[in-house]
Amino acid sequence: MSEVRFVNVSKEFEDDNKGKFTAVNDATFTIEDKEFMVFVGPSGCGKTTSLRMIAGLERQTSGDIYIGDRTVNKAHPKDRDIAMVFQDYALYPHMTIRENMSFGLKNLKRPKEEIEKKVSEAAQILSLENLLDRKPRELSGGQRQRVAVGRAIVRNPKVFLFDEPLSNLDAKLRVQMRMELSELHKRLGATIVYVTHDQVEAMTLGTRIVVMNQGEIQQIDTPEELYKNPKNMFVAGFIGSPPMNFVRGRLDGNIVQTVEHALVVPEDKLLKYAEYQGKEVVLGIRPEDVINIEHLPDAPAQNVIEPVIKIVEHLGSEFLVYFGIGEETIVGKISSDYHMEVFKKHQLYINMEKMTLFDPQTQMRIG
Amino acid sequence: MLASHHSSKMNKKRFTWENTVQFFKDYGWCYAFILVPVILFVLFTVYPLVMAFIYSFQKYSVLGSEWIGLDNYRSLMDSPVFWKAMKNTLIYTVATVPVNILITLFLALMIFPLNNKSQTFFKAAFYLPGVTSGITMSLIWLWIFDPTGAGLLNAVFDFLGLDSVMWLANPDTALFSLILMTYLGAHGAGILLYLAAMGGIPKSLYEAADIDSASWWSKLKNITWPLLKPTTLYLLVMGVIASFQVFEQAYVMTMGGPNLATTTVAYLIYEHAFLSFEFGLAAAESFVLGFIIIIISVIQFKFMSSDIEY
Amino acid sequence: MATNHQQIQLQLDEKKDKQRKIFKIVGLSVIYIVLTIWAILTFVPLIWMFISSIKDTTSITQVPPQLIPDQPTLDAYRRVFDVGGFARWFLNSVIVSTILTISNVVLASLAGYAFAKLKFPGRNTIFWILLGSMMIPGQITLIPLYILIVNTFQMADTYLALVIPTLVTTANIFLARQFMASLPSTLIDAARIDACSEPKIFWKVILPMAKPGLAVLGIFTFVANWNNFFWPFLVTSSNEMRTLQVGLTSFRYQYTADYGAMMAGAVLTAIPMFIVFLALQKYFLKGITIGAVKG
């Protein structure tokens, strides 16, 4: 069993500039055995601090951390049965790749044969066999990345920790490494905790995702759930690219009345919004739920708006179109089959079947 | 090594055996790494600093010092020799530091546009004299300033048809002679700092200036000089601090003479402390010197510092 | 009409371009000439030292002086060794500078590393106190330090007295902290995960990376102590315990007339530093910028 459990874990820092601030506030969660758990959030949200607390590189101010069945509150990193891959790879520049990969096992005083065996196994998995006697500076970014992973693999740890491991790679390599990491996870059958600021990476890699903001855990869920049922406006705005559009309005009967439009709420949703009748709400619409009516087989009877398009961005198969509702700018992601022109009016259908409503005060999802 | 104190469950305020052990587990090595330097610092900087302060109010004697309050300070304020030394030190500082900074800047500006090889050559050439000691340089210059025609400087004067000068033996020229030798001294370190700073100025600034058709002088005045200000400030502060403590030249070449013409404050402190063993008076003088140095440094920072970031 | 105009413009541009090229060449020549002259001027004292050291006792006082001695002789160098003690002074300087270099490199790098990379209660406070103390002029602490070492510890005329106050200097700790701070922190984290103990991290991970910086620190410390005068001058009284710089000044006051020997002694004192500089030039030229300005 190699689950990782946080119970009421908080971490405060004494910062020279900001004074005392809370990096992680009262976090409680469990990372299941063999799970690929991704921590995602903007910089400074506490995700890296959480990872470093699992690693034992930082100590929590309060709360308990368990790896497997035992608390590791005060355990040294070496006694936690973890391995870590760093953002800048952190390869020792003066050691060869072989020495880099075997350094940890040597420090743990493992027998020589075992070290050699493990290093060559890991090298084989990552196709590094020919590079073992080189120095890190002779390797490309992608190769260094593999060495960093290899160094973690030879430790055969209960838990792998990844701290933004792909952020220093170029876009193409990143996609490739992403797939390799997914495969690696399946092959090793280990628990992986992975930190990234990139929500695409989080969505593609994670079996579950922890979304953090300002030291608070916002939501822990599968990628699908996060996307479909974000708990609050932060998660809704953070997951998905471009982010969800938010439009202020008022719920009147089966209508969300914005400054310009009256949008009709589907019958089946009305029940859960009952409490908010006559109140201010924030309507959340994903960009792909803004649809050019040309794409629809039948012209819809309602929820069609006709804004002036301010900007059209070409993404190949899609357009990103920007238009205003009141003061807010709305972005739609629209198939590029039909030409769309800037500064012209276009008829757009808002798919209210997929709408989300938020409370403007608490920013929480309604219903 | 770990960034926080103990888990709050352990009650971090309480001083227990367990907490102490944990504290040393966490930070023991950190303190071990700085232990010796800190002990040395306390022993050879903090303790002497405190003692110097105490001595400055005493008439020091090995057998038993006598508390005399502000007498040392009073007597040095009344002493014409102290004021003469202060004046000499000020003249020396004003005449050496800014001029040498300008020389340094001038040389650095000329070296900067050269190719790498020439740069390295001139950097090394200007640096090399700097590895000779103050004592060696003072002895050489003592010989160069020799009052007879065998002294190099007087030989040059003879060659130019000028009269020989009693450089160091004449109260009117002695201090000037000490100043003169600094001009031909080593500017290597300052040149390197300026060159490093010049290398750090973004080229785009000069390109933008070129597009604005700025002249060479205007670029120097409006881009180079302001952006070199941190380096200039550093050289200025360091230069002033060093020149306020100038001692070796005065000791080797003139012994503070003739007629106190080259007695600097640092030399006076030496004389009072180690020739006439008036430790208390010397301590008082050293505090006045230190006070002035700190004041001047602060003023320089105030006037020269700028929040340039690039 | 238009083409004619364009042609004139083109010619004008070409002419200006030529002018600019000539201007650049002239400018560069002037720069080389001025720099060379100034470099020679700064070398004059050193050259004069060397020339004077190979003159005999009569030609050295000759008026006007010979710029190139007609009978070069090493006689002055023999006289340096005749007065006694010079070899011993040299040895003392080697011993003292070496001890201080080693102790400063070891102690400053450990402390610099701790201040740059480790977090512990009181770190910033201690560091700022150390840094602030650099503002205090040496004259203030000198007198009590002298009394402490000479009277209290009764250490006068010992190697210990020569080295103990500067076993590690604040300036070196600061310098070490500067280049330690530039090393990536994640390597230290990685080493901790790799089950490395704290001293081993320093030894196996930090030191190999800090070598160039430590070389600079060591070289500067060696040169500074080789050239140091005042403290050795205060705490040594016997001839055997003098360092080179202290011994050299005794030429000034004991053998006033013998400029030849004085210059020969100066040459012998300076030459080791010239050798150090020429052999380790790159460290000198790169090193100075580590600790200064952008601190």
PDB file of N, CA, C and O in Angstrom, chain C residues 57-117:
ATOM      1  N   THR C  57      76.448  49.388  -6.921  1.00  0.00           N
ATOM      2  CA  THR C  57      76.261  50.446  -5.918  1.00  0.00           C
ATOM      3  C   THR C  57      76.649  51.833  -6.426  1.00  0.00           C
ATOM      4  O   THR C  57      76.116  52.828  -5.963  1.00  0.00           O
ATOM      5  N   THR C  58      77.561  51.909  -7.370  1.00  0.00           N
ATOM      6  CA  THR C  58      77.934  53.251  -7.852  1.00  0.00           C
ATOM      7  C   THR C  58      77.000  53.723  -8.950  1.00  0.00           C
ATOM      8  O   THR C  58      76.554  54.865  -8.935  1.00  0.00           O
ATOM      9  N   SER C  59      76.670  52.834  -9.861  1.00  0.00           N
ATOM     10  CA  SER C  59      75.860  53.303 -10.995  1.00  0.00           C
ATOM     11  C   SER C  59      74.437  53.644 -10.565  1.00  0.00           C
ATOM     12  O   SER C  59      73.752  54.410 -11.233  1.00  0.00           O
ATOM     13  N   ILE C  60      74.018  53.131  -9.431  1.00  0.00           N
ATOM     14  CA  ILE C  60      72.631  53.390  -9.031  1.00  0.00           C
ATOM     15  C   ILE C  60      72.451  54.844  -8.599  1.00  0.00           C
ATOM     16  O   ILE C  60      71.365  55.420  -8.747  1.00  0.00           O
ATOM     17  N   THR C  61      73.495  55.458  -8.080  1.00  0.00           N
ATOM     18  CA  THR C  61      73.367  56.854  -7.641  1.00  0.00           C
ATOM     19  C   THR C  61      73.834  57.832  -8.717  1.00  0.00           C
ATOM     20  O   THR C  61      73.918  59.024  -8.469  1.00  0.00           O
ATOM     21  N   GLN C  62      74.154  57.302  -9.883  1.00  0.00           N
ATOM     22  CA  GLN C  62      74.667  58.139 -10.966  1.00  0.00           C
ATOM     23  C   GLN C  62      73.613  59.154 -11.434  1.00  0.00           C
ATOM     24  O   GLN C  62      72.429  58.861 -11.465  1.00  0.00           O
ATOM     25  N   VAL C  63      74.081  60.382 -11.729  1.00  0.00           N
ATOM     26  CA  VAL C  63      73.183  61.418 -12.254  1.00  0.00           C
ATOM     27  C   VAL C  63      73.660  61.832 -13.638  1.00  0.00           C
ATOM     28  O   VAL C  63      74.837  62.160 -13.796  1.00  0.00           O
ATOM     29  N   PRO C  64      72.837  61.830 -14.649  1.00  0.00           N
ATOM     30  CA  PRO C  64      71.480  61.275 -14.673  1.00  0.00           C
ATOM     31  C   PRO C  64      71.522  59.754 -14.638  1.00  0.00           C
ATOM     32  O   PRO C  64      72.504  59.168 -15.064  1.00  0.00           O
ATOM     33  N   PRO C  65      70.457  59.132 -14.165  1.00  0.00           N
ATOM     34  CA  PRO C  65      70.464  57.672 -14.033  1.00  0.00           C
ATOM     35  C   PRO C  65      70.535  56.973 -15.389  1.00  0.00           C
ATOM     36  O   PRO C  65      70.016  57.499 -16.382  1.00  0.00           O
ATOM     37  N   GLN C  66      71.211  55.816 -15.398  1.00  0.00           N
ATOM     38  CA  GLN C  66      71.230  55.022 -16.627  1.00  0.00           C
ATOM     39  C   GLN C  66      69.879  54.335 -16.779  1.00  0.00           C
ATOM     40  O   GLN C  66      69.407  53.691 -15.857  1.00  0.00           O
ATOM     41  N   LEU C  67      69.309  54.486 -17.960  1.00  0.00           N
ATOM     42  CA  LEU C  67      68.018  53.816 -18.165  1.00  0.00           C
ATOM     43  C   LEU C  67      68.239  52.324 -18.390  1.00  0.00           C
ATOM     44  O   LEU C  67      67.420  51.491 -18.007  1.00  0.00           O
ATOM     45  N   ILE C  68      69.364  52.003 -19.036  1.00  0.00           N
ATOM     46  CA  ILE C  68      69.722  50.592 -19.165  1.00  0.00           C
ATOM     47  C   ILE C  68      71.121  50.451 -18.588  1.00  0.00           C
ATOM     48  O   ILE C  68      72.057  51.065 -19.071  1.00  0.00           O
ATOM     49  N   PRO C  69      71.236  49.707 -17.499  1.00  0.00           N
ATOM     50  CA  PRO C  69      72.537  49.613 -16.821  1.00  0.00           C
ATOM     51  C   PRO C  69      73.597  49.036 -17.761  1.00  0.00           C
ATOM     52  O   PRO C  69      73.338  48.044 -18.447  1.00  0.00           O
ATOM     53  N   ASP C  70      74.793  49.696 -17.820  1.00  0.00           N
ATOM     54  CA  ASP C  70      75.816  49.181 -18.737  1.00  0.00           C
ATOM     55  C   ASP C  70      76.501  47.949 -18.162  1.00  0.00           C
ATOM     56  O   ASP C  70      77.018  47.141 -18.885  1.00  0.00           O
ATOM     57  N   GLN C  71      76.476  47.837 -16.836  1.00  0.00           N
ATOM     58  CA  GLN C  71      77.059  46.620 -16.250  1.00  0.00           C
ATOM     59  C   GLN C  71      76.047  45.959 -15.319  1.00  0.00           C
ATOM     60  O   GLN C  71      76.137  46.109 -14.102  1.00  0.00           O
ATOM     61  N   PRO C  72      75.078  45.263 -15.897  1.00  0.00           N
ATOM     62  CA  PRO C  72      74.076  44.643 -15.022  1.00  0.00           C
ATOM     63  C   PRO C  72      74.730  43.623 -14.075  1.00  0.00           C
ATOM     64  O   PRO C  72      75.647  42.898 -14.478  1.00  0.00           O
ATOM     65  N   THR C  73      74.265  43.628 -12.837  1.00  0.00           N
ATOM     66  CA  THR C  73      74.855  42.727 -11.853  1.00  0.00           C
ATOM     67  C   THR C  73      73.782  42.245 -10.885  1.00  0.00           C
ATOM     68  O   THR C  73      72.781  42.943 -10.656  1.00  0.00           O
ATOM     69  N   LEU C  74      73.961  41.072 -10.359  1.00  0.00           N
ATOM     70  CA  LEU C  74      73.024  40.556  -9.371  1.00  0.00           C
ATOM     71  C   LEU C  74      73.528  40.801  -7.954  1.00  0.00           C
ATOM     72  O   LEU C  74      73.021  40.213  -6.989  1.00  0.00           O
ATOM     73  N   ASP C  75      74.488  41.692  -7.859  1.00  0.00           N
ATOM     74  CA  ASP C  75      75.119  41.966  -6.577  1.00  0.00           C
ATOM     75  C   ASP C  75      74.102  42.387  -5.516  1.00  0.00           C
ATOM     76  O   ASP C  75      74.169  41.948  -4.368  1.00  0.00           O
ATOM     77  N   ALA C  76      73.144  43.230  -5.922  1.00  0.00           N
ATOM     78  CA  ALA C  76      72.147  43.716  -4.962  1.00  0.00           C
ATOM     79  C   ALA C  76      71.370  42.560  -4.364  1.00  0.00           C
ATOM     80  O   ALA C  76      71.031  42.569  -3.185  1.00  0.00           O
ATOM     81  N   TYR C  77      71.089  41.535  -5.175  1.00  0.00           N
ATOM     82  CA  TYR C  77      70.336  40.382  -4.684  1.00  0.00           C
ATOM     83  C   TYR C  77      71.151  39.629  -3.631  1.00  0.00           C
ATOM     84  O   TYR C  77      70.605  39.124  -2.661  1.00  0.00           O
ATOM     85  N   ARG C  78      72.487  39.587  -3.865  1.00  0.00           N
ATOM     86  CA  ARG C  78      73.329  38.923  -2.865  1.00  0.00           C
ATOM     87  C   ARG C  78      73.277  39.693  -1.550  1.00  0.00           C
ATOM     88  O   ARG C  78      73.185  39.122  -0.480  1.00  0.00           O
ATOM     89  N   ARG C  79      73.314  41.018  -1.671  1.00  0.00           N
ATOM     90  CA  ARG C  79      73.281  41.843  -0.449  1.00  0.00           C
ATOM     91  C   ARG C  79      71.961  41.640   0.319  1.00  0.00           C
ATOM     92  O   ARG C  79      71.945  41.665   1.551  1.00  0.00           O
ATOM     93  N   VAL C  80      70.879  41.439  -0.423  1.00  0.00           N
ATOM     94  CA  VAL C  80      69.587  41.184   0.242  1.00  0.00           C
ATOM     95  C   VAL C  80      69.700  39.992   1.167  1.00  0.00           C
ATOM     96  O   VAL C  80      69.273  40.028   2.322  1.00  0.00           O
ATOM     97  N   PHE C  81      70.342  38.931   0.651  1.00  0.00           N
ATOM     98  CA  PHE C  81      70.439  37.737   1.471  1.00  0.00           C
ATOM     99  C   PHE C  81      71.505  37.858   2.535  1.00  0.00           C
ATOM    100  O   PHE C  81      71.442  37.209   3.568  1.00  0.00           O
ATOM    101  N   ASP C  82      72.484  38.742   2.297  1.00  0.00           N
ATOM    102  CA  ASP C  82      73.538  38.935   3.288  1.00  0.00           C
ATOM    103  C   ASP C  82      73.017  39.559   4.574  1.00  0.00           C
ATOM    104  O   ASP C  82      73.475  39.223   5.665  1.00  0.00           O
ATOM    105  N   VAL C  83      72.068  40.511   4.444  1.00  0.00           N
ATOM    106  CA  VAL C  83      71.627  41.188   5.662  1.00  0.00           C
ATOM    107  C   VAL C  83      70.932  40.224   6.612  1.00  0.00           C
ATOM    108  O   VAL C  83      70.760  40.512   7.778  1.00  0.00           O
ATOM    109  N   GLY C  84      70.561  39.092   6.104  1.00  0.00           N
ATOM    110  CA  GLY C  84      70.050  38.073   7.007  1.00  0.00           C
ATOM    111  C   GLY C  84      68.551  38.110   7.142  1.00  0.00           C
ATOM    112  O   GLY C  84      67.931  39.174   7.180  1.00  0.00           O
ATOM    113  N   GLY C  85      67.966  36.936   7.193  1.00  0.00           N
ATOM    114  CA  GLY C  85      66.547  36.860   7.463  1.00  0.00           C
ATOM    115  C   GLY C  85      65.662  36.832   6.244  1.00  0.00           C
ATOM    116  O   GLY C  85      64.526  36.412   6.347  1.00  0.00           O
ATOM    117  N   PHE C  86      66.191  37.265   5.078  1.00  0.00           N
ATOM    118  CA  PHE C  86      65.283  37.387   3.946  1.00  0.00           C
ATOM    119  C   PHE C  86      64.628  36.058   3.595  1.00  0.00           C
ATOM    120  O   PHE C  86      63.416  36.001   3.373  1.00  0.00           O
ATOM    121  N   ALA C  87      65.427  35.003   3.564  1.00  0.00           N
ATOM    122  CA  ALA C  87      64.882  33.675   3.233  1.00  0.00           C
ATOM    123  C   ALA C  87      63.822  33.276   4.257  1.00  0.00           C
ATOM    124  O   ALA C  87      62.765  32.747   3.915  1.00  0.00           O
ATOM    125  N   ARG C  88      64.108  33.578   5.522  1.00  0.00           N
ATOM    126  CA  ARG C  88      63.157  33.255   6.579  1.00  0.00           C
ATOM    127  C   ARG C  88      61.862  34.057   6.431  1.00  0.00           C
ATOM    128  O   ARG C  88      60.769  33.541   6.592  1.00  0.00           O
ATOM    129  N   TRP C  89      62.018  35.346   6.112  1.00  0.00           N
ATOM    130  CA  TRP C  89      60.815  36.175   5.897  1.00  0.00           C
ATOM    131  C   TRP C  89      59.961  35.586   4.782  1.00  0.00           C
ATOM    132  O   TRP C  89      58.751  35.542   4.862  1.00  0.00           O
ATOM    133  N   PHE C  90      60.678  35.195   3.723  1.00  0.00           N
ATOM    134  CA  PHE C  90      59.981  34.619   2.576  1.00  0.00           C
ATOM    135  C   PHE C  90      59.193  33.378   3.016  1.00  0.00           C
ATOM    136  O   PHE C  90      58.014  33.233   2.725  1.00  0.00           O
ATOM    137  N   LEU C  91      59.871  32.532   3.747  1.00  0.00           N
ATOM    138  CA  LEU C  91      59.224  31.314   4.245  1.00  0.00           C
ATOM    139  C   LEU C  91      58.017  31.657   5.117  1.00  0.00           C
ATOM    140  O   LEU C  91      56.931  31.074   4.989  1.00  0.00           O
ATOM    141  N   ASN C  92      58.212  32.637   6.020  1.00  0.00           N
ATOM    142  CA  ASN C  92      57.101  33.052   6.886  1.00  0.00           C
ATOM    143  C   ASN C  92      55.897  33.499   6.062  1.00  0.00           C
ATOM    144  O   ASN C  92      54.760  33.150   6.355  1.00  0.00           O
ATOM    145  N   SER C  93      56.172  34.290   5.040  1.00  0.00           N
ATOM    146  CA  SER C  93      55.073  34.775   4.195  1.00  0.00           C
ATOM    147  C   SER C  93      54.360  33.607   3.531  1.00  0.00           C
ATOM    148  O   SER C  93      53.132  33.584   3.444  1.00  0.00           O
ATOM    149  N   VAL C  94      55.156  32.637   3.055  1.00  0.00           N
ATOM    150  CA  VAL C  94      54.546  31.462   2.417  1.00  0.00           C
ATOM    151  C   VAL C  94      53.673  30.728   3.429  1.00  0.00           C
ATOM    152  O   VAL C  94      52.510  30.396   3.151  1.00  0.00           O
ATOM    153  N   ILE C  95      54.211  30.514   4.623  1.00  0.00           N
ATOM    154  CA  ILE C  95      53.467  29.765   5.645  1.00  0.00           C
ATOM    155  C   ILE C  95      52.178  30.485   6.020  1.00  0.00           C
ATOM    156  O   ILE C  95      51.083  29.919   5.971  1.00  0.00           O
ATOM    157  N   VAL C  96      52.318  31.755   6.358  1.00  0.00           N
ATOM    158  CA  VAL C  96      51.150  32.514   6.816  1.00  0.00           C
ATOM    159  C   VAL C  96      50.099  32.609   5.712  1.00  0.00           C
ATOM    160  O   VAL C  96      48.909  32.348   5.945  1.00  0.00           O
ATOM    161  N   SER C  97      50.523  32.951   4.499  1.00  0.00           N
ATOM    162  CA  SER C  97      49.548  33.103   3.411  1.00  0.00           C
ATOM    163  C   SER C  97      48.872  31.774   3.105  1.00  0.00           C
ATOM    164  O   SER C  97      47.675  31.736   2.814  1.00  0.00           O
ATOM    165  N   THR C  98      49.634  30.690   3.156  1.00  0.00           N
ATOM    166  CA  THR C  98      49.055  29.384   2.846  1.00  0.00           C
ATOM    167  C   THR C  98      48.028  28.974   3.897  1.00  0.00           C
ATOM    168  O   THR C  98      46.914  28.561   3.563  1.00  0.00           O
ATOM    169  N   ILE C  99      48.406  29.110   5.162  1.00  0.00           N
ATOM    170  CA  ILE C  99      47.465  28.750   6.233  1.00  0.00           C
ATOM    171  C   ILE C  99      46.177  29.548   6.087  1.00  0.00           C
ATOM    172  O   ILE C  99      45.066  29.011   6.135  1.00  0.00           O
ATOM    173  N   LEU C 100      46.340  30.861   5.886  1.00  0.00           N
ATOM    174  CA  LEU C 100      45.151  31.719   5.824  1.00  0.00           C
ATOM    175  C   LEU C 100      44.312  31.414   4.590  1.00  0.00           C
ATOM    176  O   LEU C 100      43.084  31.500   4.628  1.00  0.00           O
ATOM    177  N   THR C 101      44.960  31.060   3.498  1.00  0.00           N
ATOM    178  CA  THR C 101      44.206  30.724   2.294  1.00  0.00           C
ATOM    179  C   THR C 101      43.358  29.473   2.547  1.00  0.00           C
ATOM    180  O   THR C 101      42.160  29.461   2.276  1.00  0.00           O
ATOM    181  N   ILE C 102      44.001  28.460   3.099  1.00  0.00           N
ATOM    182  CA  ILE C 102      43.260  27.217   3.348  1.00  0.00           C
ATOM    183  C   ILE C 102      42.114  27.464   4.339  1.00  0.00           C
ATOM    184  O   ILE C 102      40.968  27.094   4.089  1.00  0.00           O
ATOM    185  N   SER C 103      42.432  28.136   5.444  1.00  0.00           N
ATOM    186  CA  SER C 103      41.390  28.319   6.459  1.00  0.00           C
ATOM    187  C   SER C 103      40.252  29.184   5.927  1.00  0.00           C
ATOM    188  O   SER C 103      39.084  28.917   6.179  1.00  0.00           O
ATOM    189  N   ASN C 104      40.580  30.204   5.152  1.00  0.00           N
ATOM    190  CA  ASN C 104      39.525  31.063   4.608  1.00  0.00           C
ATOM    191  C   ASN C 104      38.663  30.310   3.603  1.00  0.00           C
ATOM    192  O   ASN C 104      37.444  30.457   3.606  1.00  0.00           O
ATOM    193  N   VAL C 105      39.291  29.524   2.750  1.00  0.00           N
ATOM    194  CA  VAL C 105      38.514  28.784   1.755  1.00  0.00           C
ATOM    195  C   VAL C 105      37.567  27.815   2.463  1.00  0.00           C
ATOM    196  O   VAL C 105      36.372  27.764   2.169  1.00  0.00           O
ATOM    197  N   VAL C 106      38.093  27.086   3.447  1.00  0.00           N
ATOM    198  CA  VAL C 106      37.274  26.085   4.127  1.00  0.00           C
ATOM    199  C   VAL C 106      36.149  26.751   4.922  1.00  0.00           C
ATOM    200  O   VAL C 106      34.964  26.464   4.730  1.00  0.00           O
ATOM    201  N   LEU C 107      36.524  27.687   5.775  1.00  0.00           N
ATOM    202  CA  LEU C 107      35.532  28.274   6.677  1.00  0.00           C
ATOM    203  C   LEU C 107      34.540  29.167   5.940  1.00  0.00           C
ATOM    204  O   LEU C 107      33.335  29.134   6.198  1.00  0.00           O
ATOM    205  N   ALA C 108      35.047  29.966   5.003  1.00  0.00           N
ATOM    206  CA  ALA C 108      34.143  30.880   4.288  1.00  0.00           C
ATOM    207  C   ALA C 108      33.193  30.104   3.388  1.00  0.00           C
ATOM    208  O   ALA C 108      32.029  30.474   3.243  1.00  0.00           O
ATOM    209  N   SER C 109      33.669  29.013   2.785  1.00  0.00           N
ATOM    210  CA  SER C 109      32.769  28.294   1.887  1.00  0.00           C
ATOM    211  C   SER C 109      31.662  27.588   2.682  1.00  0.00           C
ATOM    212  O   SER C 109      30.512  27.576   2.256  1.00  0.00           O
ATOM    213  N   LEU C 110      32.027  27.030   3.831  1.00  0.00           N
ATOM    214  CA  LEU C 110      31.000  26.399   4.667  1.00  0.00           C
ATOM    215  C   LEU C 110      29.970  27.430   5.128  1.00  0.00           C
ATOM    216  O   LEU C 110      28.759  27.231   4.987  1.00  0.00           O
ATOM    217  N   ALA C 111      30.465  28.540   5.660  1.00  0.00           N
ATOM    218  CA  ALA C 111      29.545  29.559   6.167  1.00  0.00           C
ATOM    219  C   ALA C 111      28.767  30.195   5.021  1.00  0.00           C
ATOM    220  O   ALA C 111      27.559  30.413   5.121  1.00  0.00           O
ATOM    221  N   GLY C 112      29.449  30.465   3.920  1.00  0.00           N
ATOM    222  CA  GLY C 112      28.787  31.070   2.759  1.00  0.00           C
ATOM    223  C   GLY C 112      27.672  30.175   2.249  1.00  0.00           C
ATOM    224  O   GLY C 112      26.589  30.638   1.910  1.00  0.00           O
ATOM    225  N   TYR C 113      27.952  28.876   2.235  1.00  0.00           N
ATOM    226  CA  TYR C 113      26.932  27.912   1.807  1.00  0.00           C
ATOM    227  C   TYR C 113      25.738  27.949   2.754  1.00  0.00           C
ATOM    228  O   TYR C 113      24.581  28.014   2.323  1.00  0.00           O
ATOM    229  N   ALA C 114      26.018  27.944   4.056  1.00  0.00           N
ATOM    230  CA  ALA C 114      24.925  27.958   5.027  1.00  0.00           C
ATOM    231  C   ALA C 114      24.076  29.221   4.862  1.00  0.00           C
ATOM    232  O   ALA C 114      22.851  29.157   4.853  1.00  0.00           O
ATOM    233  N   PHE C 115      24.737  30.356   4.696  1.00  0.00           N
ATOM    234  CA  PHE C 115      23.987  31.608   4.572  1.00  0.00           C
ATOM    235  C   PHE C 115      23.231  31.695   3.254  1.00  0.00           C
ATOM    236  O   PHE C 115      22.177  32.312   3.162  1.00  0.00           O
ATOM    237  N   ALA C 116      23.775  31.076   2.217  1.00  0.00           N
ATOM    238  CA  ALA C 116      23.122  31.188   0.911  1.00  0.00           C
ATOM    239  C   ALA C 116      22.014  30.161   0.741  1.00  0.00           C
ATOM    240  O   ALA C 116      20.983  30.453   0.153  1.00  0.00           O
ATOM    241  N   LYS C 117      22.206  28.949   1.240  1.00  0.00           N
ATOM    242  CA  LYS C 117      21.335  27.857   0.829  1.00  0.00           C
ATOM    243  C   LYS C 117      20.563  27.171   1.941  1.00  0.00           C
ATOM    244  O   LYS C 117      19.635  26.433   1.660  1.00  0.00           O
TER     245      LYS C 117
END
